[in-house]
Coordinates of C-alpha atoms in Angstrom, one line a residue:
Chain O
X1125 CA 73.4 64.4 -136.9
X1126 CA 70.5 64.0 -139.3
X1127 CA 69.9 60.9 -141.3
X1128 CA 70.3 62.8 -144.6
X1129 CA 73.6 64.0 -143.4
X1130 CA 74.8 60.5 -142.7
X1131 CA 73.6 59.5 -146.2
X1132 CA 75.7 62.3 -147.7
X1133 CA 78.8 61.6 -145.7
X1134 CA 78.7 57.9 -146.5
X1135 CA 78.1 58.5 -150.1
X1136 CA 80.8 61.1 -150.4
X1137 CA 83.5 59.2 -148.4
X1138 CA 82.8 55.6 -149.4
X1139 CA 82.5 56.5 -153.0
X1140 CA 86.1 57.7 -152.9
X1141 CA 87.5 54.4 -151.7
X1142 CA 89.7 52.9 -154.4
X1143 CA 88.6 49.8 -156.2
X1144 CA 90.9 46.8 -156.9
X1145 CA 91.9 46.3 -160.5
X1146 CA 89.1 44.7 -162.6
X1147 CA 91.0 41.5 -163.0
X1148 CA 90.7 41.0 -159.2
X1149 CA 87.0 41.4 -159.1
X1150 CA 86.6 37.8 -159.9
X1151 CA 88.0 34.8 -158.1
X1152 CA 91.2 33.2 -159.3
X1153 CA 90.8 29.6 -160.5
X1154 CA 90.0 27.3 -157.5
X1155 CA 92.9 25.2 -156.4
X1156 CA 92.7 21.7 -155.0
X1157 CA 94.7 21.1 -152.0
X1158 CA 98.1 19.8 -153.2
X1159 CA 98.8 17.7 -150.1
X1160 CA 97.1 14.6 -151.2
X1161 CA 98.8 14.6 -154.6
X1162 CA 102.1 15.2 -153.0
X1163 CA 101.9 12.5 -150.4
X1164 CA 103.6 10.0 -152.6
X1165 CA 106.6 12.1 -153.5
X1166 CA 109.2 10.5 -151.3
X1167 CA 108.4 7.1 -152.9
X1168 CA 108.5 8.5 -156.4
X1169 CA 111.8 10.3 -156.0
X1170 CA 113.6 7.0 -156.5
X1171 CA 112.1 6.5 -159.9
X1172 CA 113.9 8.0 -162.9
X1173 CA 111.1 10.4 -163.6
X1174 CA 109.0 11.8 -160.9
X1175 CA 106.0 14.0 -161.3
X1176 CA 105.0 16.5 -158.8
X1177 CA 101.7 18.0 -159.4
X1178 CA 101.3 20.9 -157.0
X1179 CA 98.0 22.5 -157.8
X1180 CA 96.2 22.5 -161.0
X1181 CA 92.6 22.3 -161.6
X1182 CA 90.3 24.3 -163.9
X1183 CA 86.9 24.5 -162.3
X1184 CA 83.5 24.3 -163.8
X1185 CA 83.2 28.0 -164.3
X1186 CA 86.3 28.2 -166.4
X1187 CA 84.4 28.9 -169.5
X1188 CA 82.8 31.9 -167.8
X1189 CA 86.2 32.9 -166.5
X1190 CA 87.5 32.9 -170.0
X1191 CA 84.7 35.2 -171.1
X1192 CA 85.3 37.3 -168.0
X1193 CA 88.9 37.8 -169.1
X1194 CA 87.7 38.9 -172.5
X1195 CA 85.0 41.5 -171.7
X1196 CA 83.5 43.1 -168.7
X1197 CA 80.5 45.2 -167.7
X1198 CA 78.2 47.1 -169.9
X1199 CA 78.5 50.1 -167.7
X1200 CA 78.5 50.9 -164.0
X1201 CA 77.9 53.8 -161.7
X1202 CA 81.6 54.7 -161.8
X1203 CA 82.3 54.0 -165.4
X1204 CA 83.4 57.0 -167.4
X1205 CA 81.0 58.3 -170.0
X1206 CA 81.3 56.4 -173.3
X1207 CA 82.8 53.3 -171.7
X1208 CA 80.8 50.3 -172.9
X1209 CA 83.2 47.4 -172.2
X1210 CA 86.0 46.7 -169.8
X1211 CA 89.6 46.7 -171.1
X1212 CA 90.7 43.3 -172.2
X1213 CA 92.8 41.6 -169.7
X1214 CA 96.4 41.1 -170.7
X1215 CA 98.6 38.2 -170.1
X1216 CA 102.3 37.9 -169.3
X1217 CA 105.0 38.2 -171.8
X1218 CA 107.6 35.6 -172.0
X1219 CA 110.2 37.6 -170.2
X1220 CA 107.6 38.6 -167.6
X1221 CA 106.6 35.0 -166.8
X1222 CA 110.2 33.9 -166.7
X1223 CA 110.9 36.8 -164.3
X1224 CA 108.1 35.7 -162.1
X1225 CA 109.3 32.2 -161.9
X1226 CA 112.8 33.4 -161.1
X1227 CA 111.3 35.3 -158.2
X1228 CA 110.5 32.0 -156.5
X1229 CA 113.8 32.2 -154.8
X1230 CA 112.8 30.0 -151.9
X1231 CA 112.3 27.1 -154.1
X1232 CA 114.6 27.8 -157.0
X1233 CA 117.9 27.1 -155.2
X1234 CA 119.9 27.2 -158.4
X1235 CA 118.9 28.1 -162.0
X1236 CA 121.2 26.8 -164.8
X1237 CA 118.7 27.2 -167.6
X1238 CA 115.2 28.6 -167.9
X1239 CA 112.8 28.7 -170.9
X1240 CA 109.2 29.4 -171.4
X1241 CA 106.8 28.3 -174.1
X1242 CA 103.2 29.4 -174.8
X1243 CA 100.8 26.6 -175.7
X1244 CA 97.4 25.3 -175.1
X1245 CA 96.9 23.1 -172.1
X1246 CA 96.1 20.1 -174.2
X1247 CA 99.5 20.3 -175.9
X1248 CA 101.1 20.0 -172.5
X1249 CA 98.8 17.3 -171.3
X1250 CA 99.7 15.2 -174.3
X1251 CA 103.3 14.8 -173.1
X1252 CA 102.7 15.1 -169.3
X1253 CA 99.1 14.1 -168.5
X1254 CA 97.8 15.3 -165.2
X1255 CA 95.0 12.7 -164.9
X1256 CA 92.5 15.4 -164.1
X1257 CA 89.2 15.3 -166.1
X1258 CA 88.6 18.9 -165.4
X1259 CA 91.5 20.3 -167.3
X1260 CA 90.5 22.6 -170.1
X1261 CA 92.6 21.7 -173.0
X1262 CA 91.9 24.9 -174.8
X1263 CA 93.3 27.1 -172.1
X1264 CA 96.5 29.0 -173.0
X1265 CA 99.3 28.4 -170.6
X1266 CA 103.0 29.2 -170.2
X1267 CA 105.2 26.2 -169.5
X1268 CA 108.4 27.4 -167.9
X1269 CA 111.1 24.8 -167.7
X1270 CA 113.9 25.3 -165.2
X1271 CA 117.1 23.3 -164.8
X1272 CA 119.2 23.5 -161.7
X1273 CA 118.0 22.8 -158.2
X1274 CA 114.3 23.0 -157.3
X1275 CA 112.8 22.4 -153.9
X1276 CA 109.0 22.6 -154.2
X1277 CA 107.4 24.2 -151.1
X1278 CA 105.3 21.1 -150.5
X1279 CA 107.8 18.6 -151.5
X1280 CA 108.9 17.7 -148.0
X1281 CA 112.3 19.1 -148.6
X1282 CA 113.0 17.0 -151.7
X1283 CA 115.0 18.7 -154.4
X1284 CA 114.8 18.1 -158.1
X1285 CA 117.2 18.9 -161.0
X1286 CA 114.5 20.3 -163.2
X1287 CA 110.9 21.5 -163.0
X1288 CA 108.3 22.8 -165.4
X1289 CA 106.0 25.4 -163.9
X1290 CA 102.6 25.9 -165.5
X1291 CA 101.2 29.4 -165.5
X1292 CA 97.7 30.4 -166.8
X1293 CA 98.5 32.8 -169.7
X1294 CA 95.3 34.8 -169.1
X1295 CA 95.0 35.1 -165.4
X1296 CA 98.6 34.6 -164.4
X1297 CA 97.7 32.0 -161.9
X1298 CA 100.2 29.4 -161.0
X1299 CA 98.7 26.1 -162.1
X1300 CA 101.2 23.6 -161.0
X1301 CA 104.7 22.2 -161.2
X1302 CA 106.0 19.0 -162.7
X1303 CA 109.5 18.1 -161.4
X1304 CA 111.7 15.1 -162.2
X1305 CA 115.2 13.6 -162.4
X1306 CA 117.6 13.9 -165.2
X1307 CA 119.1 17.1 -166.5
X1308 CA 116.1 18.6 -168.4
X1309 CA 112.5 17.5 -169.2
X1310 CA 113.0 15.3 -172.2
X1311 CA 109.7 16.4 -173.8
X1312 CA 110.1 20.2 -173.3
X1313 CA 112.2 20.9 -176.5
X1314 CA 109.6 19.2 -178.6
X1315 CA 106.7 21.2 -177.1
X1316 CA 105.2 23.8 -179.5
X1317 CA 105.5 27.5 -178.8
X1318 CA 102.8 29.9 -180.0
X1319 CA 105.1 32.8 -179.6
X1320 CA 108.5 31.7 -181.0
X1321 CA 111.5 33.7 -179.8
X1322 CA 112.8 35.5 -182.9
X1323 CA 116.3 34.7 -182.0
X1324 CA 115.6 31.0 -181.5
X1325 CA 113.6 30.9 -184.7
X1326 CA 116.6 32.4 -186.6
X1327 CA 118.9 29.8 -185.0
X1328 CA 116.5 27.1 -185.9
X1329 CA 116.5 25.6 -182.4
X1330 CA 115.0 26.2 -179.1
X1331 CA 118.3 26.7 -177.4
X1332 CA 118.4 29.6 -175.0
X1333 CA 120.4 32.7 -175.9
X1334 CA 120.8 36.3 -174.8
X1335 CA 117.7 38.5 -175.2
X1336 CA 117.7 40.6 -178.4
X1337 CA 119.0 44.1 -177.9
X1338 CA 116.0 46.5 -177.5
X1339 CA 115.3 48.5 -180.5
X1340 CA 115.4 52.2 -179.6
X1341 CA 113.4 54.8 -181.4
X1342 CA 113.8 58.5 -181.5
X1343 CA 111.0 60.0 -179.4
X1344 CA 111.6 63.8 -179.3
X1345 CA 108.0 64.4 -180.2
X1346 CA 104.9 62.1 -180.7
X1347 CA 105.2 62.4 -184.4
X1348 CA 108.9 61.5 -184.5
X1349 CA 108.0 58.4 -182.5
X1350 CA 105.2 57.6 -184.8
X1351 CA 107.6 57.8 -187.8
X1352 CA 110.1 55.5 -186.0
X1353 CA 107.5 52.9 -185.2
X1354 CA 107.2 52.0 -188.9
X1355 CA 110.6 50.3 -188.7
X1356 CA 110.4 48.8 -185.2
X1357 CA 110.5 45.0 -185.0
X1358 CA 108.8 44.9 -181.7
X1359 CA 106.0 47.1 -182.9
X1360 CA 105.7 44.9 -186.1
X1361 CA 105.4 41.9 -183.9
X1362 CA 102.5 43.5 -181.9
X1363 CA 100.7 44.3 -185.1
X1364 CA 101.3 40.8 -186.4
X1365 CA 99.9 39.3 -183.2
X1366 CA 96.8 41.3 -183.4
X1367 CA 96.1 40.7 -187.1
X1368 CA 97.1 37.0 -187.4
X1369 CA 94.8 34.3 -186.2
X1370 CA 96.2 32.8 -183.0
X1371 CA 96.5 33.3 -179.3
X1372 CA 97.1 37.0 -179.4
X1373 CA 94.9 38.0 -182.2
X1374 CA 91.9 40.3 -182.0
X1375 CA 88.9 39.4 -184.2
X1376 CA 88.4 43.0 -185.0
X1377 CA 91.9 43.2 -186.4
X1378 CA 92.4 39.8 -188.2
X1379 CA 92.8 40.5 -191.9
X1380 CA 92.4 44.2 -191.3
X1381 CA 94.8 47.1 -191.2
X1382 CA 95.9 48.3 -187.8
X1383 CA 97.3 51.8 -187.7
X1384 CA 99.0 53.6 -184.8
X1385 CA 97.2 56.7 -183.5
X1386 CA 99.1 59.7 -182.2
X1387 CA 101.2 58.7 -179.2
X1388 CA 100.2 60.2 -175.9
X1389 CA 102.9 61.1 -173.4
X1390 CA 102.3 59.6 -169.9
X1391 CA 104.5 60.7 -167.1
X1392 CA 106.0 58.2 -164.7
X1393 CA 105.3 58.9 -161.0
X1394 CA 107.6 57.7 -158.4
X1395 CA 111.2 56.7 -158.3
X1396 CA 111.1 53.7 -160.7
X1397 CA 108.5 54.7 -163.3
X1398 CA 110.0 56.4 -166.4
X1399 CA 107.9 58.5 -168.7
X1400 CA 106.4 56.6 -171.6
X1401 CA 104.3 57.0 -174.7
X1402 CA 101.0 55.1 -175.1
X1403 CA 100.2 54.4 -178.7
X1404 CA 96.5 53.7 -179.5
X1405 CA 96.2 51.0 -182.1
X1406 CA 93.2 51.7 -184.4
X1407 CA 91.1 49.7 -186.8
X1408 CA 88.6 52.0 -188.6
X1409 CA 89.2 54.8 -186.1
X1410 CA 88.3 52.6 -183.2
X1411 CA 91.0 51.8 -180.6
X1412 CA 91.3 48.1 -180.3
X1413 CA 94.6 48.0 -178.3
X1414 CA 97.2 50.2 -176.8
X1415 CA 100.9 49.7 -177.0
X1416 CA 103.4 51.5 -174.8
X1417 CA 107.0 52.6 -175.3
X1418 CA 109.2 53.6 -172.3
X1419 CA 111.4 56.6 -172.7
X1420 CA 115.0 56.3 -171.6
X1421 CA 117.3 59.0 -170.2
X1422 CA 118.6 59.8 -173.7
X1423 CA 115.1 60.5 -174.9
X1424 CA 114.8 57.3 -177.0
X1425 CA 111.7 55.0 -176.7
X1426 CA 111.6 51.3 -176.6
X1427 CA 108.3 49.4 -177.3
X1428 CA 107.4 47.5 -174.2
X1429 CA 104.2 45.7 -174.9
X1430 CA 100.5 46.1 -175.5
X1431 CA 97.1 45.6 -174.0
X1432 CA 93.9 44.9 -175.7
X1433 CA 91.3 47.6 -175.5
X1434 CA 87.5 47.5 -175.7
X1435 CA 86.5 50.1 -173.2
X1436 CA 85.7 52.9 -175.5
X1437 CA 86.3 54.0 -179.1
X1438 CA 89.2 56.1 -178.1
X1439 CA 92.0 56.1 -175.6
X1440 CA 92.2 57.4 -173.0
X1441 CA 88.5 56.9 -172.2
X1442 CA 88.5 60.0 -170.0
X1443 CA 90.0 63.0 -171.8
X1444 CA 91.7 66.0 -170.1
X1445 CA 88.6 68.2 -170.2
X1446 CA 86.5 65.6 -168.5
X1447 CA 89.2 64.9 -166.0
X1448 CA 89.4 68.6 -165.2
X1449 CA 85.6 68.7 -164.8
X1450 CA 85.6 65.7 -162.5
X1451 CA 88.2 67.1 -160.3
X1452 CA 86.8 70.6 -159.9
X1453 CA 84.7 71.8 -157.0
X1454 CA 83.3 75.3 -156.6
X1455 CA 85.7 76.3 -153.9
X1456 CA 88.8 74.7 -155.4
X1457 CA 89.3 74.8 -159.1
X1458 CA 91.6 72.4 -161.0
X1459 CA 94.8 74.0 -162.1
X1460 CA 96.5 71.0 -163.8
X1461 CA 95.8 67.6 -165.2
X1462 CA 98.2 65.1 -166.6
X1463 CA 98.2 61.4 -167.5
X1464 CA 100.5 59.4 -165.3
X1465 CA 101.4 55.9 -164.5
X1466 CA 103.0 54.4 -161.4
X1467 CA 104.8 51.2 -160.7
X1468 CA 102.5 50.0 -157.9
X1469 CA 100.3 47.0 -157.6
X1470 CA 97.3 47.3 -159.9
X1471 CA 98.5 50.5 -161.7
X1472 CA 101.2 49.4 -164.1
X1473 CA 102.3 51.2 -167.3
X1474 CA 99.4 49.7 -169.2
X1475 CA 96.7 51.5 -167.3
X1476 CA 97.6 55.2 -166.8
X1477 CA 95.4 57.5 -164.8
X1478 CA 94.9 61.2 -164.4
X1479 CA 96.7 63.2 -161.8
X1480 CA 94.6 66.2 -160.9
X1481 CA 96.0 69.2 -159.0
X1482 CA 93.7 71.7 -157.4
X1483 CA 94.5 75.4 -156.7
X1484 CA 94.7 74.6 -153.0
X1485 CA 97.5 72.1 -153.8
X1486 CA 95.4 69.1 -153.2
X1487 CA 96.2 66.2 -155.6
X1488 CA 93.7 63.6 -156.7
X1489 CA 93.9 60.6 -159.0
X1490 CA 91.2 59.9 -161.5
X1491 CA 91.5 56.2 -162.2
X1492 CA 90.5 54.4 -165.4
X1493 CA 87.3 53.1 -163.8
X1494 CA 86.2 56.6 -163.0
X1495 CA 87.1 56.5 -159.3
X1496 CA 88.4 59.8 -157.9
X1497 CA 91.0 59.0 -155.2
X1498 CA 92.9 61.5 -153.0
X1499 CA 96.6 61.1 -153.7
X1500 CA 97.3 60.5 -150.0
X1501 CA 95.1 57.4 -150.2
X1502 CA 97.3 55.9 -152.9
X1503 CA 100.9 56.5 -151.8
X1504 CA 103.4 56.1 -154.7
X1505 CA 106.9 55.0 -153.7
Chain Z
X318 CA 110.8 48.0 -165.7
X319 CA 108.9 47.9 -168.9
X320 CA 108.0 44.4 -170.0
X321 CA 109.9 43.4 -173.1
X322 CA 108.2 41.8 -176.0
X323 CA 104.7 41.8 -177.2
X324 CA 102.1 40.6 -174.7
X325 CA 99.5 38.0 -175.4
X326 CA 96.2 39.6 -175.7
X327 CA 92.9 37.7 -175.4
X328 CA 89.9 39.1 -177.1
X329 CA 86.5 37.8 -177.9
X330 CA 83.0 38.6 -178.7
X331 CA 81.3 41.1 -176.4
X332 CA 78.9 38.6 -174.9
X333 CA 78.9 37.4 -171.3
X334 CA 76.8 35.5 -168.9
X335 CA 74.0 37.5 -167.3
X336 CA 75.2 36.8 -163.8
X337 CA 78.6 38.1 -164.5
X338 CA 77.2 41.3 -166.0
X339 CA 75.0 41.9 -163.0
X340 CA 77.9 41.2 -160.6
X341 CA 80.2 43.6 -162.4
X342 CA 77.7 46.4 -162.4
X343 CA 77.2 46.1 -158.6
X344 CA 80.8 45.4 -157.7
X345 CA 82.1 49.0 -157.1
X346 CA 79.3 49.9 -154.7
X347 CA 79.2 46.6 -152.9
X348 CA 82.9 46.3 -152.6
X349 CA 83.1 49.7 -151.0
X350 CA 80.3 48.8 -148.6
X351 CA 82.1 45.5 -147.6
X352 CA 85.4 47.3 -147.3
X353 CA 83.9 49.9 -145.0
X354 CA 82.4 47.1 -142.9
X355 CA 85.4 44.7 -142.7
X356 CA 88.1 47.4 -143.1
X357 CA 90.5 45.1 -145.0
X358 CA 90.7 45.2 -148.7
X359 CA 91.9 41.6 -149.2
X360 CA 89.1 40.3 -147.0
X361 CA 86.6 42.4 -148.8
X362 CA 87.8 41.3 -152.2
X363 CA 87.9 37.6 -151.2
X364 CA 84.5 37.8 -149.7
X365 CA 83.0 39.4 -152.8
X366 CA 84.7 36.8 -155.0
X367 CA 83.1 34.2 -152.9
X368 CA 79.7 35.9 -153.4
X369 CA 80.4 35.8 -157.1
X370 CA 80.8 32.1 -157.0
X371 CA 77.7 31.7 -154.9
X372 CA 75.7 33.6 -157.4
X373 CA 77.2 31.5 -160.2
X374 CA 76.0 28.3 -158.5
X375 CA 72.6 29.7 -157.6
X376 CA 71.9 33.2 -158.9
X377 CA 69.7 35.3 -156.7
X378 CA 66.2 36.0 -158.0
X379 CA 65.8 38.9 -160.4
X380 CA 63.5 40.7 -158.0
X381 CA 66.1 40.5 -155.2
X382 CA 68.1 43.6 -154.5
X383 CA 71.4 42.4 -156.0
X384 CA 73.7 44.8 -154.1
X385 CA 72.0 43.8 -150.9
X386 CA 72.3 40.1 -151.7
X387 CA 76.0 40.4 -152.6
X388 CA 76.7 42.4 -149.5
X389 CA 75.0 39.9 -147.2
X390 CA 76.8 36.9 -148.7
X391 CA 80.1 38.7 -148.6
X392 CA 79.9 40.0 -145.0
X393 CA 78.8 36.5 -143.9
X394 CA 81.8 35.0 -145.6
X395 CA 84.1 37.6 -144.2
X396 CA 82.7 36.9 -140.7
X397 CA 83.3 33.2 -141.0
X398 CA 86.7 33.4 -142.7
X399 CA 88.3 36.7 -141.9
X400 CA 91.5 36.0 -143.9
X401 CA 92.1 33.8 -146.9
X402 CA 95.8 33.0 -147.2
X403 CA 97.4 32.4 -150.5
X404 CA 99.1 29.1 -151.3
X405 CA 102.6 28.9 -149.9
X406 CA 105.3 29.9 -152.3
X407 CA 103.0 31.3 -154.9
X408 CA 104.1 34.9 -154.5
X409 CA 104.2 37.8 -152.1
X410 CA 101.1 38.8 -150.2
X411 CA 100.5 42.2 -148.9
X412 CA 100.1 42.3 -145.1
X413 CA 100.3 46.0 -144.5
X414 CA 96.8 46.8 -145.5
X415 CA 96.3 50.6 -145.5
X416 CA 92.5 50.4 -145.5
X417 CA 92.1 51.1 -141.8
X418 CA 94.3 54.1 -142.1
X419 CA 92.5 55.4 -145.1
X420 CA 89.1 54.9 -143.5
X421 CA 90.2 56.7 -140.4
X422 CA 91.0 59.8 -142.6
X423 CA 87.4 59.8 -143.8
X424 CA 84.6 61.0 -141.7
X425 CA 82.4 58.0 -142.7
X426 CA 85.2 55.7 -141.7
X427 CA 85.7 57.4 -138.3
X428 CA 81.9 57.2 -137.6
X429 CA 81.8 53.5 -138.6
X430 CA 84.7 52.7 -136.3
X431 CA 82.6 53.7 -133.4
X432 CA 80.2 50.9 -134.1
X433 CA 80.2 47.2 -133.5
X434 CA 80.6 44.9 -136.5
X435 CA 76.9 44.1 -136.6
X436 CA 76.0 47.7 -136.3
X437 CA 78.4 48.5 -139.1
X438 CA 76.8 45.9 -141.4
X439 CA 73.3 47.2 -140.9
X440 CA 74.2 50.9 -141.0
X441 CA 76.2 50.5 -144.2
X442 CA 73.4 48.4 -145.8
X443 CA 70.9 51.1 -144.9
X444 CA 72.8 54.4 -145.4
X445 CA 75.2 53.5 -148.1
X446 CA 73.5 50.7 -150.1
X447 CA 70.1 52.4 -149.6
X448 CA 68.2 49.3 -148.3
X449 CA 65.1 49.9 -146.4
X450 CA 64.7 48.6 -142.9
X451 CA 62.5 45.8 -144.2
X452 CA 65.0 44.8 -146.9
X453 CA 67.8 44.9 -144.5
X454 CA 65.8 42.8 -142.0
X455 CA 65.0 40.2 -144.7
X456 CA 68.6 40.0 -145.9
X457 CA 70.0 39.5 -142.4
X458 CA 67.2 37.3 -141.3
X459 CA 66.1 39.4 -138.4
X460 CA 62.9 41.3 -137.5
X461 CA 62.5 44.8 -139.0
X462 CA 62.2 46.1 -135.4
X463 CA 65.6 44.7 -134.7
X464 CA 67.1 46.6 -137.6
X465 CA 65.4 49.8 -136.4
X466 CA 66.8 49.3 -133.0
X467 CA 70.3 48.6 -134.2
X468 CA 70.2 51.7 -136.4
X469 CA 69.0 53.8 -133.5
X470 CA 71.8 52.5 -131.3
X471 CA 74.3 53.1 -134.0
X472 CA 73.1 56.6 -134.6
X473 CA 73.4 57.3 -130.9
X474 CA 77.0 56.1 -130.9
X475 CA 77.8 58.1 -134.0
X476 CA 76.2 61.3 -132.6
X477 CA 78.1 60.9 -129.4
X478 CA 81.3 60.2 -131.1
X479 CA 80.7 63.1 -133.5
X480 CA 80.1 65.6 -130.7
X481 CA 83.3 64.4 -129.0
X482 CA 85.2 65.0 -132.1

């Protein structure tokens, strides 16, 4: 075996190894050991209000982390041509963050009421100070209040009737838990919410209610969907988020007109991924975000959410012709390419990829970052 | 399964710290090198994240081979701390890492599996990251002759394993 051969083998094979999602290239916020802070819990339980701080600390590189969430590299060996910046990292929607808290089944023994509010950390600190000097008050967080029966994993078995979980709205990291006695955190209803629930706003109070019925849009063709988006309240909310100064705004869109581009059909792979349309959102012909709308069994679409975009002027950053070229080899031409998404870790509906089929029947996936991965290396349930 | 409601999107000016930019550019290649060495994606990811923090505290000199520097810091970290466990109760953690299986399907992975951990580190640094013997020696704090000897031994093992295959 010659040295040159080893070089070639290593380059060919190791370059095909899949990369983790960009958001995981950087460390999550460092966490301080919760044990010291929790040592006093048994004593405090007897008090009327008890605070349990599990783990919350924003470290010195937070400012950099913030920028990291915003933008990424100016190009790399595997970046697709034309890509100049990474896609913007998205944060959790209200329902997603509530869903995530509900999944803490080992510590949420019973849930009677659950609500989430989006705010800056300073707004929460004002009513529930953590005492840490390293807290970044400008950080956006979700405060998720739960009433019922909560047993924090490091609470030495103590249970509490309510708890407020803090989740970093950008990174999704769990920042901490405040738990206490009484039926509900007295301060929670007075906390601000940067993304008011339309139903709550209409009712004039922050009382929980059933989720609004999803608005379904005819989606027989991309143009039919495009016409339907004009009257869709979810889509209008996305546009308002982008264009109005606030937590979800995009400086490129504030005060400007955002128009939807032609929706692109993305096929769902696997048993639990339905087909969807991805709708580029454009300002001056530049894609600044993408929205997606899942297609139900009746052929109607429901707007599901959006993700900021700064990776290229257009979406998808790799077009079908380029995907075909990337997947072709002399001995095995590409016979089909299609945009797909899969409900597996790191490959949600917000970052579709190309499925490439060769004449031999071999299937490869061309990921957003330009990696070409054999399908067998990325099993889809 | 689609998330309901609009998602918060964070955007900002396209400016970023120099170190982050350099790290991001090197990440794909170095991550794959570390992954091929440690054969566990979580360990590889954690180790590189550690290297990122190290560089944040004390960035390597501009004239240093950045990929090599990141690789060395990461493999050292992985050697010291082979597994970083998440905080209890903060969510599921994958334990069925398919990396080993994936690597074993690749010729490079099969060849590397014939080597000791130390041989893998040096072979990957030399043949995949493209470091010279001298650069590899400097990074790992050994004599260049030691690198040459390690590579020669590794080549012998790989040739032997290859011919058996």
